CSV table of C-alpha atoms in Angstrom, one decimal:
chain,number,residue,atom,x,y,z
L,1,UNK,CA,51.4,-37.2,5.1
L,2,UNK,CA,55.0,-36.9,6.5
L,3,UNK,CA,55.3,-34.5,9.4
L,4,UNK,CA,58.7,-33.3,10.4
L,5,UNK,CA,59.9,-31.5,13.5
L,6,UNK,CA,63.1,-30.3,11.9
L,7,UNK,CA,61.9,-28.8,8.6
L,8,UNK,CA,60.0,-26.0,10.4
L,9,UNK,CA,63.3,-25.0,12.0
L,10,UNK,CA,64.7,-23.5,8.8
L,11,UNK,CA,61.4,-22.1,7.8
L,12,UNK,CA,61.1,-20.3,11.2
L,13,UNK,CA,64.6,-18.8,10.9
L,14,UNK,CA,63.8,-17.5,7.4
L,15,UNK,CA,60.5,-16.0,8.4
L,16,UNK,CA,62.0,-14.5,11.6
L,17,UNK,CA,64.7,-12.8,9.5
L,18,UNK,CA,62.1,-11.5,7.0
L,19,UNK,CA,59.7,-10.2,9.6
L,20,UNK,CA,62.3,-8.4,11.7
L,21,UNK,CA,65.2,-7.5,9.4
L,22,UNK,CA,64.0,-7.4,5.8
L,23,UNK,CA,63.7,-4.5,6.1
L,24,UNK,CA,64.3,-3.4,9.6
L,25,UNK,CA,61.5,-1.2,10.9
L,26,UNK,CA,61.9,0.1,14.5
L,27,UNK,CA,58.2,1.0,14.8
L,28,UNK,CA,57.1,-2.5,13.8
L,29,UNK,CA,59.8,-4.0,16.1
L,30,UNK,CA,58.5,-2.1,19.1
L,31,UNK,CA,54.9,-2.8,18.3
L,32,UNK,CA,55.4,-6.5,17.8
L,33,UNK,CA,57.5,-6.5,21.0
L,34,UNK,CA,54.5,-5.0,22.8
L,35,UNK,CA,52.3,-7.8,21.5
L,36,UNK,CA,54.9,-10.4,22.5
L,37,UNK,CA,55.2,-8.9,25.9
L,38,UNK,CA,51.4,-9.2,26.4
L,39,UNK,CA,51.5,-12.8,25.0
L,40,UNK,CA,54.1,-13.9,27.4
L,41,UNK,CA,53.0,-11.9,30.4
L,42,UNK,CA,53.3,-13.7,33.7
L,43,UNK,CA,55.6,-16.5,32.4
L,44,UNK,CA,58.8,-15.3,34.1
L,45,UNK,CA,59.6,-15.1,37.8
L,46,UNK,CA,62.1,-16.0,40.5
L,47,UNK,CA,62.4,-16.3,44.2
L,48,UNK,CA,64.5,-16.9,47.2
L,49,UNK,CA,64.3,-19.3,50.1
L,50,UNK,CA,65.5,-19.6,53.6
L,51,UNK,CA,65.4,-21.8,56.5
L,52,UNK,CA,65.7,-22.0,60.3
L,53,UNK,CA,68.4,-23.3,62.5
L,54,UNK,CA,67.8,-25.2,65.6
L,55,UNK,CA,68.5,-28.6,67.1
L,56,UNK,CA,65.8,-28.7,69.9
L,57,UNK,CA,62.6,-30.3,68.6
L,58,UNK,CA,60.9,-29.3,71.9
L,59,UNK,CA,61.7,-25.7,71.0
L,60,UNK,CA,60.1,-26.1,67.6
L,61,UNK,CA,57.0,-27.7,69.3
L,62,UNK,CA,56.7,-24.8,71.7
L,63,UNK,CA,56.9,-22.3,68.8
L,64,UNK,CA,54.2,-24.2,66.9
L,65,UNK,CA,52.0,-24.2,69.9
L,66,UNK,CA,52.5,-20.5,70.5
L,67,UNK,CA,51.7,-19.8,66.8
L,68,UNK,CA,48.6,-21.9,67.0
L,69,UNK,CA,47.4,-20.0,70.1
L,70,UNK,CA,48.0,-16.7,68.5
L,71,UNK,CA,46.1,-17.8,65.4
L,72,UNK,CA,43.1,-18.8,67.5
L,73,UNK,CA,43.1,-15.5,69.3
L,74,UNK,CA,43.3,-13.5,66.1
L,75,UNK,CA,41.2,-15.8,63.8
L,76,UNK,CA,38.9,-13.0,62.6
L,77,UNK,CA,41.8,-10.7,61.7
L,78,UNK,CA,43.6,-13.6,59.9
L,79,UNK,CA,40.5,-14.5,57.9
L,80,UNK,CA,39.8,-10.9,56.9
L,81,UNK,CA,43.5,-10.3,55.9
L,82,UNK,CA,43.8,-13.7,54.2
L,83,UNK,CA,40.6,-13.1,52.3
L,84,UNK,CA,41.8,-9.7,51.1
L,85,UNK,CA,45.1,-11.1,50.0
L,86,UNK,CA,43.4,-13.9,48.1
L,87,UNK,CA,41.0,-11.5,46.4
L,88,UNK,CA,43.8,-9.2,45.4
L,89,UNK,CA,46.0,-12.0,44.0
L,90,UNK,CA,43.0,-13.4,42.1
L,91,UNK,CA,42.1,-10.0,40.6
L,92,UNK,CA,45.8,-9.4,39.5
L,93,UNK,CA,46.0,-12.9,38.1
L,94,UNK,CA,42.7,-12.4,36.2
L,95,UNK,CA,44.0,-9.1,34.7
L,96,UNK,CA,47.3,-10.8,33.6
L,97,UNK,CA,45.5,-13.7,32.0
L,98,UNK,CA,43.1,-11.4,30.2
L,99,UNK,CA,45.9,-9.3,28.7
L,100,UNK,CA,47.8,-12.5,27.9
L,101,UNK,CA,44.9,-14.0,26.0
L,102,UNK,CA,44.5,-10.8,23.9
L,103,UNK,CA,48.3,-10.6,23.4
L,104,UNK,CA,48.6,-14.2,22.1
L,105,UNK,CA,46.3,-13.5,19.1
L,106,UNK,CA,47.8,-10.1,18.5
L,107,UNK,CA,51.3,-11.6,18.4
L,108,UNK,CA,50.2,-14.4,16.0
L,109,UNK,CA,48.5,-11.9,13.8
L,110,UNK,CA,51.6,-9.7,13.6
L,111,UNK,CA,53.7,-12.7,12.6
L,112,UNK,CA,51.3,-14.0,10.1
L,113,UNK,CA,50.7,-10.6,8.4
L,114,UNK,CA,54.3,-9.4,8.9
L,115,UNK,CA,53.1,-6.2,10.7
L,116,UNK,CA,53.1,-4.4,13.9
L,117,UNK,CA,49.5,-3.7,14.8
L,118,UNK,CA,47.6,-3.4,18.1
L,119,UNK,CA,44.2,-1.9,17.5
L,120,UNK,CA,43.0,-4.1,14.7
L,121,UNK,CA,43.8,-7.5,16.1
L,122,UNK,CA,42.8,-6.4,19.6
L,123,UNK,CA,39.3,-5.8,18.3
L,124,UNK,CA,39.2,-8.7,15.7
L,125,UNK,CA,40.0,-11.4,18.2
L,126,UNK,CA,38.1,-10.1,21.2
L,127,UNK,CA,35.6,-13.1,21.3
L,128,UNK,CA,38.1,-15.9,21.0
L,129,UNK,CA,40.5,-14.2,23.4
L,130,UNK,CA,37.7,-14.0,25.9
L,131,UNK,CA,37.1,-17.7,25.6
L,132,UNK,CA,40.8,-18.5,26.1
L,133,UNK,CA,40.8,-16.1,29.1
L,134,UNK,CA,37.8,-17.8,30.8
L,135,UNK,CA,39.3,-21.3,30.2
L,136,UNK,CA,42.8,-20.4,31.5
L,137,UNK,CA,41.3,-18.6,34.5
L,138,UNK,CA,39.3,-21.7,35.4
L,139,UNK,CA,42.5,-23.8,34.9
L,140,UNK,CA,44.4,-21.5,37.2
L,141,UNK,CA,41.8,-21.6,39.9
L,142,UNK,CA,41.7,-25.4,39.6
L,143,UNK,CA,45.5,-25.7,39.9
L,144,UNK,CA,45.6,-23.2,42.7
L,145,UNK,CA,42.9,-25.0,44.6
L,146,UNK,CA,44.7,-28.4,44.2
L,147,UNK,CA,48.0,-26.9,45.4
L,148,UNK,CA,46.2,-25.4,48.4
L,149,UNK,CA,44.6,-28.8,49.1
L,150,UNK,CA,48.1,-30.4,48.9
L,151,UNK,CA,49.5,-28.0,51.4
L,152,UNK,CA,46.6,-28.2,53.8
L,153,UNK,CA,46.3,-32.0,53.5
L,154,UNK,CA,50.0,-32.4,54.0
L,155,UNK,CA,50.0,-30.3,57.1
L,156,UNK,CA,47.0,-32.1,58.5
L,157,UNK,CA,48.6,-35.5,58.1
L,158,UNK,CA,51.9,-34.3,59.5
L,159,UNK,CA,50.6,-32.1,62.3
L,160,UNK,CA,50.9,-34.7,65.0
L,161,UNK,CA,54.5,-35.4,64.3
L,162,UNK,CA,55.3,-31.7,63.8
L,163,UNK,CA,53.7,-31.0,67.2
L,164,UNK,CA,55.8,-33.7,68.8
L,165,UNK,CA,59.0,-32.6,67.1
L,166,UNK,CA,59.5,-35.9,65.3
L,167,UNK,CA,59.6,-37.3,61.7
L,168,UNK,CA,57.6,-40.5,61.6
L,169,UNK,CA,54.7,-42.0,59.7
L,170,UNK,CA,52.4,-39.0,59.9
L,171,UNK,CA,55.1,-36.6,58.7
L,172,UNK,CA,56.1,-39.0,55.9
L,173,UNK,CA,52.5,-39.4,54.8
L,174,UNK,CA,52.0,-35.6,54.8
L,175,UNK,CA,55.2,-35.1,52.7
L,176,UNK,CA,54.2,-37.8,50.2
L,177,UNK,CA,50.7,-36.5,49.9
L,178,UNK,CA,51.6,-32.9,49.6
L,179,UNK,CA,54.5,-33.3,47.2
L,180,UNK,CA,52.7,-35.9,45.1
L,181,UNK,CA,49.6,-33.8,44.7
L,182,UNK,CA,51.7,-30.8,43.8
L,183,UNK,CA,53.5,-32.7,41.1
L,184,UNK,CA,50.3,-34.0,39.7
L,185,UNK,CA,48.7,-30.5,39.6
L,186,UNK,CA,51.8,-28.9,38.2
L,187,UNK,CA,52.4,-31.5,35.4
L,188,UNK,CA,48.7,-31.6,34.5
L,189,UNK,CA,48.3,-27.8,34.5
L,190,UNK,CA,51.5,-27.4,32.5
L,191,UNK,CA,50.6,-29.9,29.9
L,192,UNK,CA,47.1,-28.4,29.4
L,193,UNK,CA,48.7,-24.9,29.2
L,194,UNK,CA,51.2,-26.2,26.6
L,195,UNK,CA,48.4,-27.7,24.4
L,196,UNK,CA,46.4,-24.5,24.7
L,197,UNK,CA,49.3,-22.3,23.6
L,198,UNK,CA,50.7,-24.5,20.9
L,199,UNK,CA,47.5,-26.0,19.3
L,200,UNK,CA,44.3,-24.5,20.7
L,201,UNK,CA,45.1,-20.9,20.3
L,202,UNK,CA,46.4,-21.2,16.7
L,203,UNK,CA,43.3,-23.3,15.8
L,204,UNK,CA,41.1,-20.5,17.3
L,205,UNK,CA,43.1,-17.9,15.4
L,206,UNK,CA,42.3,-19.7,12.1
L,207,UNK,CA,38.8,-21.0,12.6
L,208,UNK,CA,37.3,-19.2,15.6
L,209,UNK,CA,34.6,-21.0,17.6
L,210,UNK,CA,35.0,-22.2,21.2
L,211,UNK,CA,37.6,-24.1,23.1
L,212,UNK,CA,35.7,-27.3,22.6
L,213,UNK,CA,35.5,-26.8,18.9
L,214,UNK,CA,39.2,-26.1,18.6
L,215,UNK,CA,40.1,-29.1,20.8
L,216,UNK,CA,38.0,-31.4,18.6
L,217,UNK,CA,39.8,-30.1,15.5
L,218,UNK,CA,43.2,-30.5,17.1
L,219,UNK,CA,42.4,-34.0,18.4
L,220,UNK,CA,41.1,-35.2,15.0
L,221,UNK,CA,43.5,-33.6,12.6
L,222,UNK,CA,46.7,-33.4,14.6
L,223,UNK,CA,46.8,-35.7,17.6
L,224,UNK,CA,45.0,-38.7,16.0
L,225,UNK,CA,47.5,-41.5,15.4
L,226,UNK,CA,50.5,-39.1,15.8
L,227,UNK,CA,51.4,-39.5,19.4
L,228,UNK,CA,55.1,-40.1,18.5
L,229,UNK,CA,55.3,-37.0,16.3
L,230,UNK,CA,53.7,-34.8,19.1
L,231,UNK,CA,56.1,-36.2,21.6
L,232,UNK,CA,59.0,-35.4,19.3
L,233,UNK,CA,57.6,-31.9,18.8
L,234,UNK,CA,57.3,-31.5,22.6
L,235,UNK,CA,61.0,-32.6,23.0
L,236,UNK,CA,62.0,-30.2,20.3
L,237,UNK,CA,60.2,-27.3,22.0
L,238,UNK,CA,61.8,-28.2,25.3
L,239,UNK,CA,65.3,-28.2,23.6
L,240,UNK,CA,64.6,-24.9,21.8
L,241,UNK,CA,63.4,-23.4,25.1
L,242,UNK,CA,66.6,-24.5,26.9
L,243,UNK,CA,68.8,-23.2,24.2
L,244,UNK,CA,66.8,-20.0,24.0
L,245,UNK,CA,67.0,-19.6,27.8
L,246,UNK,CA,70.8,-19.9,27.7
L,247,UNK,CA,70.9,-17.3,25.0
L,248,UNK,CA,68.6,-15.0,26.9
L,249,UNK,CA,70.8,-15.4,30.0
L,250,UNK,CA,73.9,-14.4,28.0
L,251,UNK,CA,72.1,-11.4,26.6
L,252,UNK,CA,71.0,-10.5,30.1
L,253,UNK,CA,74.6,-10.5,31.3
L,254,UNK,CA,75.7,-8.6,28.2
L,255,UNK,CA,73.1,-5.9,28.6
L,256,UNK,CA,73.7,-5.5,32.4
L,257,UNK,CA,70.3,-7.1,33.2
L,258,UNK,CA,68.2,-4.8,31.0
L,259,UNK,CA,66.2,-7.8,29.9
L,260,UNK,CA,64.7,-8.1,33.4
L,261,UNK,CA,62.8,-4.9,32.8
L,262,UNK,CA,59.2,-5.6,31.7
L,263,UNK,CA,58.6,-4.9,28.0
L,264,UNK,CA,62.3,-3.8,27.5
L,265,UNK,CA,63.5,-7.4,27.9
L,266,UNK,CA,60.9,-8.6,25.4
L,267,UNK,CA,61.9,-6.0,22.8
L,268,UNK,CA,65.6,-7.0,23.2
L,269,UNK,CA,64.8,-10.7,22.9
L,270,UNK,CA,62.1,-10.3,20.2
L,271,UNK,CA,63.9,-12.5,17.6
L,272,UNK,CA,63.7,-15.4,20.1
L,273,UNK,CA,60.0,-14.9,20.7
L,274,UNK,CA,59.2,-14.5,17.0
L,275,UNK,CA,61.3,-17.6,16.1
L,276,UNK,CA,59.5,-19.8,18.6
L,277,UNK,CA,56.1,-18.8,17.4
L,278,UNK,CA,57.1,-19.1,13.8
L,279,UNK,CA,58.4,-22.6,14.5
L,280,UNK,CA,55.1,-23.5,16.1
L,281,UNK,CA,53.1,-22.2,13.1
L,282,UNK,CA,55.4,-23.7,10.6
L,283,UNK,CA,55.0,-27.1,12.3
L,284,UNK,CA,51.2,-26.8,12.2
L,285,UNK,CA,51.2,-25.8,8.5
L,286,UNK,CA,52.3,-29.4,7.6
L,287,UNK,CA,48.9,-30.7,8.6
L,288,UNK,CA,47.1,-29.5,5.5
L,289,UNK,CA,45.3,-26.6,3.9
L,290,UNK,CA,43.1,-25.9,6.9
L,291,UNK,CA,46.3,-25.1,8.9
L,292,UNK,CA,47.7,-22.5,6.5
L,293,UNK,CA,48.8,-19.4,8.4
L,294,UNK,CA,51.0,-17.6,5.9
L,295,UNK,CA,48.4,-17.2,3.1
L,296,UNK,CA,49.8,-13.8,2.3
L,297,UNK,CA,53.1,-15.5,1.2
L,298,UNK,CA,51.2,-17.6,-1.3
L,299,UNK,CA,49.3,-14.6,-2.6
L,300,UNK,CA,52.6,-12.6,-3.0
L,301,UNK,CA,54.2,-15.6,-4.8
L,302,UNK,CA,51.3,-16.1,-7.3
L,303,UNK,CA,51.6,-14.3,-10.6
L,304,UNK,CA,49.0,-11.7,-11.4
L,305,UNK,CA,45.9,-12.9,-13.3
L,306,UNK,CA,46.0,-12.4,-17.1
L,307,UNK,CA,44.2,-9.3,-18.4
């Protein structure tokens, strides 16, 4: 069986054009855009940074000491406020992950059946979406805990040098420990999330079951003896994401930043989201009959039975 990472490109373009433009249906576009918005919820973001200016390490040491004394005096308030913030962030993250899990299956269903639907796929894929939500929530907690450990451990190792206003062995050890653990957590979590989105979720859409069942299917029928092909697919997805990101940036500038508005941006960039998912499904379809997503196309192409 020959698996290509380039053949699905043309198939994805053809299917994207057919789904969105042949014919153009505004209601379907908006509904499918809503599903895509749910499916990609929480994947964007940005931020800003700053710094401090100062050349006196003793001044920094005094500030750290004052901050530590203030924290000791207000430990109860800090614990209460910190706990409330952590709980609030956790609940918001859980809600986003729950909606995202539902949206992934709704979006795939809309692409596979060439329709804009919310109610039917929302109900039909409730159980598998719940399993994806629980798994991704545990993954998020694990990554978050590891990142917190990296920060806390890094500060613990570097605290003596920070207190003395110097950068020596302790500070270097804290930096290496913190940054290294962050990189490990980020890469591991990102890789697991990529496998989940590109392989596990489509397998669950087709066959149901649990995360373990889907992973066993993916491992045996897709990953087995095809490490090179999967790496090529990963590189292709990275390349497509970069090109898509550049295109999205151009559209953002052309639309006066309308694409930064939640849902509106997804609707405007819907062809990109549909193409990327179509490419993913077209790639998987090369692995045999058990990975057929577009069965309705085969049914439409088959002649009617003789009377």
